[in-house]
Amino acid sequence: MTPTLMTILEFPDARLRTKAAPIKNVSDAIATLADRMLATMYEAPGIGLAATQVNVHQRLLVCDVSEDKSAPLVLINPKIVEGHGSTETQEGCLSVPGFYETVVRPEQILVEAVNRAGEPFQLEADGLLAVCIQHEIDHLDGKLFVDYLSPTKRQMIRKKLLKLQKLNA
């Protein structure tokens, strides 16, 4: 059975600014949510999705940076414990459709999280995976990649998206 797809919130929706609460109990409902989020992410198509983006304010993110969608990752209560180096990457976002801007982030990270079985683990990530995880953790903290841009550029993107949203309403 294919999981039901979820609606992705779009900037400047205020719900994207909600700080997600830690997940206290990894239940079947959390596993189902992760499956629905993965299906939604793949359909969009994207490489990462935070629960905040689908109006669920719990600390859960999914990502898959593989070419063939064969490496889905589920991170519950993710926390970056180390970051090294610096990299500039063009980032886009399912909540800011059609816009890509350069963002500077640590190049390598060490993340602590819990998997869908409720087991804690650590993950060392670099390259696209490191960028993706940092981007999605930002969502869980109520932050978007446009927050790294100048106020003028952020306002321009906001106006264009509001105009598109009105046209599509």
PDB file of C-alpha atoms in Angstrom:
ATOM      1  CA  MET A   1       0.000   0.000   0.000  1.00  0.00           C
ATOM      2  CA  THR A   2       1.367   3.414  -0.958  1.00  0.00           C
ATOM      3  CA  PRO A   3       1.531   5.892   1.933  1.00  0.00           C
ATOM      4  CA  THR A   4      -0.781   8.919   1.699  1.00  0.00           C
ATOM      5  CA  LEU A   5       1.059  11.988   0.439  1.00  0.00           C
ATOM      6  CA  MET A   6       1.189  15.093   2.605  1.00  0.00           C
ATOM      7  CA  THR A   7       0.846  18.782   1.745  1.00  0.00           C
ATOM      8  CA  ILE A   8       4.105  20.724   1.891  1.00  0.00           C
ATOM      9  CA  LEU A   9       3.824  24.184   3.457  1.00  0.00           C
ATOM     10  CA  GLU A  10       5.289  27.033   1.401  1.00  0.00           C
ATOM     11  CA  PHE A  11       7.147  30.153   2.493  1.00  0.00           C
ATOM     12  CA  PRO A  12       6.041  32.573   3.903  1.00  0.00           C
ATOM     13  CA  ASP A  13       3.570  30.317   5.801  1.00  0.00           C
ATOM     14  CA  ALA A  14       4.051  31.179   9.497  1.00  0.00           C
ATOM     15  CA  ARG A  15       3.790  27.494  10.504  1.00  0.00           C
ATOM     16  CA  LEU A  16       7.245  26.975   8.955  1.00  0.00           C
ATOM     17  CA  ARG A  17       8.610  29.103  11.828  1.00  0.00           C
ATOM     18  CA  THR A  18       7.360  26.699  14.533  1.00  0.00           C
ATOM     19  CA  LYS A  19      10.132  25.044  16.543  1.00  0.00           C
ATOM     20  CA  ALA A  20       9.577  21.282  16.536  1.00  0.00           C
ATOM     21  CA  ALA A  21       9.216  19.380  19.820  1.00  0.00           C
ATOM     22  CA  PRO A  22      11.399  16.360  20.636  1.00  0.00           C
ATOM     23  CA  ILE A  23       9.823  12.956  20.049  1.00  0.00           C
ATOM     24  CA  LYS A  24       9.581  11.148  23.379  1.00  0.00           C
ATOM     25  CA  ASN A  25       8.327   7.793  22.122  1.00  0.00           C
ATOM     26  CA  VAL A  26       9.226   6.217  18.786  1.00  0.00           C
ATOM     27  CA  SER A  27       5.930   4.527  17.957  1.00  0.00           C
ATOM     28  CA  ASP A  28       4.262   2.939  14.947  1.00  0.00           C
ATOM     29  CA  ALA A  29       2.657   6.348  14.310  1.00  0.00           C
ATOM     30  CA  ILE A  30       6.132   7.903  13.989  1.00  0.00           C
ATOM     31  CA  ALA A  31       7.222   5.140  11.581  1.00  0.00           C
ATOM     32  CA  THR A  32       4.065   5.731   9.504  1.00  0.00           C
ATOM     33  CA  LEU A  33       4.748   9.476   9.507  1.00  0.00           C
ATOM     34  CA  ALA A  34       8.305   8.807   8.288  1.00  0.00           C
ATOM     35  CA  ASP A  35       6.952   6.596   5.464  1.00  0.00           C
ATOM     36  CA  ARG A  36       4.438   9.274   4.430  1.00  0.00           C
ATOM     37  CA  MET A  37       7.147  11.931   4.510  1.00  0.00           C
ATOM     38  CA  LEU A  38       9.486   9.811   2.358  1.00  0.00           C
ATOM     39  CA  ALA A  39       6.711   9.205  -0.182  1.00  0.00           C
ATOM     40  CA  THR A  40       5.904  12.940  -0.219  1.00  0.00           C
ATOM     41  CA  MET A  41       9.592  13.862  -0.596  1.00  0.00           C
ATOM     42  CA  TYR A  42      10.136  11.444  -3.498  1.00  0.00           C
ATOM     43  CA  GLU A  43       6.961  12.600  -5.241  1.00  0.00           C
ATOM     44  CA  ALA A  44       7.820  16.311  -4.922  1.00  0.00           C
ATOM     45  CA  PRO A  45      10.686  15.482  -5.973  1.00  0.00           C
ATOM     46  CA  GLY A  46      13.207  16.385  -3.286  1.00  0.00           C
ATOM     47  CA  ILE A  47      16.146  14.980  -1.328  1.00  0.00           C
ATOM     48  CA  GLY A  48      15.042  15.980   2.181  1.00  0.00           C
ATOM     49  CA  LEU A  49      11.920  16.821   4.145  1.00  0.00           C
ATOM     50  CA  ALA A  50      11.422  17.922   7.744  1.00  0.00           C
ATOM     51  CA  ALA A  51       8.200  17.222   9.651  1.00  0.00           C
ATOM     52  CA  THR A  52       7.742  20.982  10.107  1.00  0.00           C
ATOM     53  CA  GLN A  53       7.314  21.304   6.331  1.00  0.00           C
ATOM     54  CA  VAL A  54       4.247  19.050   6.446  1.00  0.00           C
ATOM     55  CA  ASN A  55       2.796  20.870   9.469  1.00  0.00           C
ATOM     56  CA  VAL A  56       3.863  18.237  12.012  1.00  0.00           C
ATOM     57  CA  HIS A  57       5.906  19.966  14.680  1.00  0.00           C
ATOM     58  CA  GLN A  58       7.997  17.054  15.903  1.00  0.00           C
ATOM     59  CA  ARG A  59      11.764  16.580  15.469  1.00  0.00           C
ATOM     60  CA  LEU A  60      11.774  14.156  12.545  1.00  0.00           C
ATOM     61  CA  LEU A  61      13.443  14.453   9.175  1.00  0.00           C
ATOM     62  CA  VAL A  62      13.861  12.190   6.179  1.00  0.00           C
ATOM     63  CA  CYS A  63      16.378  12.411   3.366  1.00  0.00           C
ATOM     64  CA  ASP A  64      17.815  10.459   0.467  1.00  0.00           C
ATOM     65  CA  VAL A  65      20.621  11.951  -1.601  1.00  0.00           C
ATOM     66  CA  SER A  66      21.137   8.816  -3.735  1.00  0.00           C
ATOM     67  CA  GLU A  67      20.560   9.050  -7.493  1.00  0.00           C
ATOM     68  CA  ASP A  68      18.193   6.058  -7.520  1.00  0.00           C
ATOM     69  CA  LYS A  69      16.238   6.743  -4.290  1.00  0.00           C
ATOM     70  CA  SER A  70      17.796   3.693  -2.658  1.00  0.00           C
ATOM     71  CA  ALA A  71      19.216   5.211   0.542  1.00  0.00           C
ATOM     72  CA  PRO A  72      16.363   6.667   2.616  1.00  0.00           C
ATOM     73  CA  LEU A  73      17.418   7.990   6.013  1.00  0.00           C
ATOM     74  CA  VAL A  74      15.092   8.672   8.935  1.00  0.00           C
ATOM     75  CA  LEU A  75      16.489  10.862  11.705  1.00  0.00           C
ATOM     76  CA  ILE A  76      14.455  11.344  14.870  1.00  0.00           C
ATOM     77  CA  ASN A  77      15.551  14.091  17.281  1.00  0.00           C
ATOM     78  CA  PRO A  78      18.644  14.848  15.160  1.00  0.00           C
ATOM     79  CA  LYS A  79      21.340  17.011  16.707  1.00  0.00           C
ATOM     80  CA  ILE A  80      24.581  18.211  15.154  1.00  0.00           C
ATOM     81  CA  VAL A  81      27.373  17.592  17.667  1.00  0.00           C
ATOM     82  CA  GLU A  82      30.317  18.619  15.473  1.00  0.00           C
ATOM     83  CA  GLY A  83      30.858  20.595  12.310  1.00  0.00           C
ATOM     84  CA  HIS A  84      34.090  21.106  10.370  1.00  0.00           C
ATOM     85  CA  GLY A  85      35.183  23.077   7.343  1.00  0.00           C
ATOM     86  CA  SER A  86      33.054  25.302   5.199  1.00  0.00           C
ATOM     87  CA  THR A  87      31.300  24.814   1.887  1.00  0.00           C
ATOM     88  CA  GLU A  88      29.191  27.007  -0.390  1.00  0.00           C
ATOM     89  CA  THR A  89      26.310  25.221  -2.076  1.00  0.00           C
ATOM     90  CA  GLN A  90      23.321  26.112  -4.186  1.00  0.00           C
ATOM     91  CA  GLU A  91      20.331  25.184  -2.040  1.00  0.00           C
ATOM     92  CA  GLY A  92      16.715  24.849  -2.970  1.00  0.00           C
ATOM     93  CA  CYS A  93      13.756  23.896  -0.816  1.00  0.00           C
ATOM     94  CA  LEU A  94      10.402  22.190  -1.326  1.00  0.00           C
ATOM     95  CA  SER A  95       8.906  24.974   0.822  1.00  0.00           C
ATOM     96  CA  VAL A  96      10.499  27.676  -1.369  1.00  0.00           C
ATOM     97  CA  PRO A  97       9.772  26.199  -4.821  1.00  0.00           C
ATOM     98  CA  GLY A  98      11.700  27.463  -7.822  1.00  0.00           C
ATOM     99  CA  PHE A  99      14.407  29.355  -5.931  1.00  0.00           C
ATOM    100  CA  TYR A 100      18.052  28.327  -5.565  1.00  0.00           C
ATOM    101  CA  GLU A 101      20.583  30.420  -3.663  1.00  0.00           C
ATOM    102  CA  THR A 102      24.113  29.994  -2.339  1.00  0.00           C
ATOM    103  CA  VAL A 103      24.370  29.121   1.365  1.00  0.00           C
ATOM    104  CA  VAL A 104      27.543  28.595   3.414  1.00  0.00           C
ATOM    105  CA  ARG A 105      27.507  25.687   5.889  1.00  0.00           C
ATOM    106  CA  PRO A 106      29.978  23.339   7.597  1.00  0.00           C
ATOM    107  CA  GLU A 107      31.355  20.817   5.084  1.00  0.00           C
ATOM    108  CA  GLN A 108      31.420  17.827   7.449  1.00  0.00           C
ATOM    109  CA  ILE A 109      29.136  17.101  10.387  1.00  0.00           C
ATOM    110  CA  LEU A 110      28.616  14.518  13.087  1.00  0.00           C
ATOM    111  CA  VAL A 111      24.940  13.978  13.900  1.00  0.00           C
ATOM    112  CA  GLU A 112      23.316  12.143  16.786  1.00  0.00           C
ATOM    113  CA  ALA A 113      19.790  10.869  16.225  1.00  0.00           C
ATOM    114  CA  VAL A 114      17.396   8.015  16.875  1.00  0.00           C
ATOM    115  CA  ASN A 115      16.337   5.616  14.099  1.00  0.00           C
ATOM    116  CA  ARG A 116      12.818   4.372  13.379  1.00  0.00           C
ATOM    117  CA  ALA A 117      13.393   1.421  15.724  1.00  0.00           C
ATOM    118  CA  GLY A 118      14.049   3.858  18.585  1.00  0.00           C
ATOM    119  CA  GLU A 119      17.797   3.129  18.691  1.00  0.00           C
ATOM    120  CA  PRO A 120      20.295   6.000  19.092  1.00  0.00           C
ATOM    121  CA  PHE A 121      23.043   6.286  16.477  1.00  0.00           C
ATOM    122  CA  GLN A 122      25.704   8.647  15.182  1.00  0.00           C
ATOM    123  CA  LEU A 123      26.271   9.530  11.552  1.00  0.00           C
ATOM    124  CA  GLU A 124      29.250  11.263   9.973  1.00  0.00           C
ATOM    125  CA  ALA A 125      28.187  13.119   6.854  1.00  0.00           C
ATOM    126  CA  ASP A 126      29.867  15.304   4.274  1.00  0.00           C
ATOM    127  CA  GLY A 127      29.045  16.743   0.875  1.00  0.00           C
ATOM    128  CA  LEU A 128      25.416  16.833  -0.199  1.00  0.00           C
ATOM    129  CA  LEU A 129      24.231  14.643   2.694  1.00  0.00           C
ATOM    130  CA  ALA A 130      25.763  17.027   5.272  1.00  0.00           C
ATOM    131  CA  VAL A 131      24.150  20.035   3.567  1.00  0.00           C
ATOM    132  CA  CYS A 132      20.786  18.259   3.361  1.00  0.00           C
ATOM    133  CA  ILE A 133      20.762  17.228   7.030  1.00  0.00           C
ATOM    134  CA  GLN A 134      21.736  20.754   8.164  1.00  0.00           C
ATOM    135  CA  HIS A 135      19.031  22.265   5.925  1.00  0.00           C
ATOM    136  CA  GLU A 136      16.362  19.946   7.367  1.00  0.00           C
ATOM    137  CA  ILE A 137      17.473  20.481  10.992  1.00  0.00           C
ATOM    138  CA  ASP A 138      17.122  24.216  10.325  1.00  0.00           C
ATOM    139  CA  HIS A 139      13.463  23.537   9.431  1.00  0.00           C
ATOM    140  CA  LEU A 140      12.972  21.759  12.756  1.00  0.00           C
ATOM    141  CA  ASP A 141      14.286  24.922  14.422  1.00  0.00           C
ATOM    142  CA  GLY A 142      11.881  27.158  12.456  1.00  0.00           C
ATOM    143  CA  LYS A 143      14.582  28.414  10.102  1.00  0.00           C
ATOM    144  CA  LEU A 144      14.612  28.429   6.284  1.00  0.00           C
ATOM    145  CA  PHE A 145      17.497  28.722   3.846  1.00  0.00           C
ATOM    146  CA  VAL A 146      16.193  32.167   2.809  1.00  0.00           C
ATOM    147  CA  ASP A 147      17.156  33.335   6.323  1.00  0.00           C
ATOM    148  CA  TYR A 148      20.803  33.091   5.190  1.00  0.00           C
ATOM    149  CA  LEU A 149      20.107  35.601   2.392  1.00  0.00           C
ATOM    150  CA  SER A 150      20.018  39.385   2.481  1.00  0.00           C
ATOM    151  CA  PRO A 151      16.718  40.910   3.683  1.00  0.00           C
ATOM    152  CA  THR A 152      16.194  42.376   0.197  1.00  0.00           C
ATOM    153  CA  LYS A 153      16.607  39.017  -1.552  1.00  0.00           C
ATOM    154  CA  ARG A 154      14.396  37.271   1.033  1.00  0.00           C
ATOM    155  CA  GLN A 155      11.663  39.895   0.556  1.00  0.00           C
ATOM    156  CA  MET A 156      11.854  39.524  -3.249  1.00  0.00           C
ATOM    157  CA  ILE A 157      11.407  35.731  -2.969  1.00  0.00           C
ATOM    158  CA  ARG A 158       8.545  36.215  -0.474  1.00  0.00           C
ATOM    159  CA  LYS A 159       6.697  38.573  -2.838  1.00  0.00           C
ATOM    160  CA  LYS A 160       7.135  36.283  -5.866  1.00  0.00           C
ATOM    161  CA  LEU A 161       5.880  33.228  -3.951  1.00  0.00           C
ATOM    162  CA  LEU A 162       2.877  35.104  -2.533  1.00  0.00           C
ATOM    163  CA  LYS A 163       1.979  36.212  -6.056  1.00  0.00           C
ATOM    164  CA  LEU A 164       2.263  32.630  -7.372  1.00  0.00           C
ATOM    165  CA  GLN A 165       0.222  31.300  -4.439  1.00  0.00           C
ATOM    166  CA  LYS A 166      -2.580  33.793  -5.200  1.00  0.00           C
ATOM    167  CA  LEU A 167      -2.560  32.817  -8.882  1.00  0.00           C
ATOM    168  CA  ASN A 168      -2.788  29.114  -7.984  1.00  0.00           C
ATOM    169  CA  ALA A 169      -5.464  29.560  -5.282  1.00  0.00           C
TER     170      ALA A 169
END
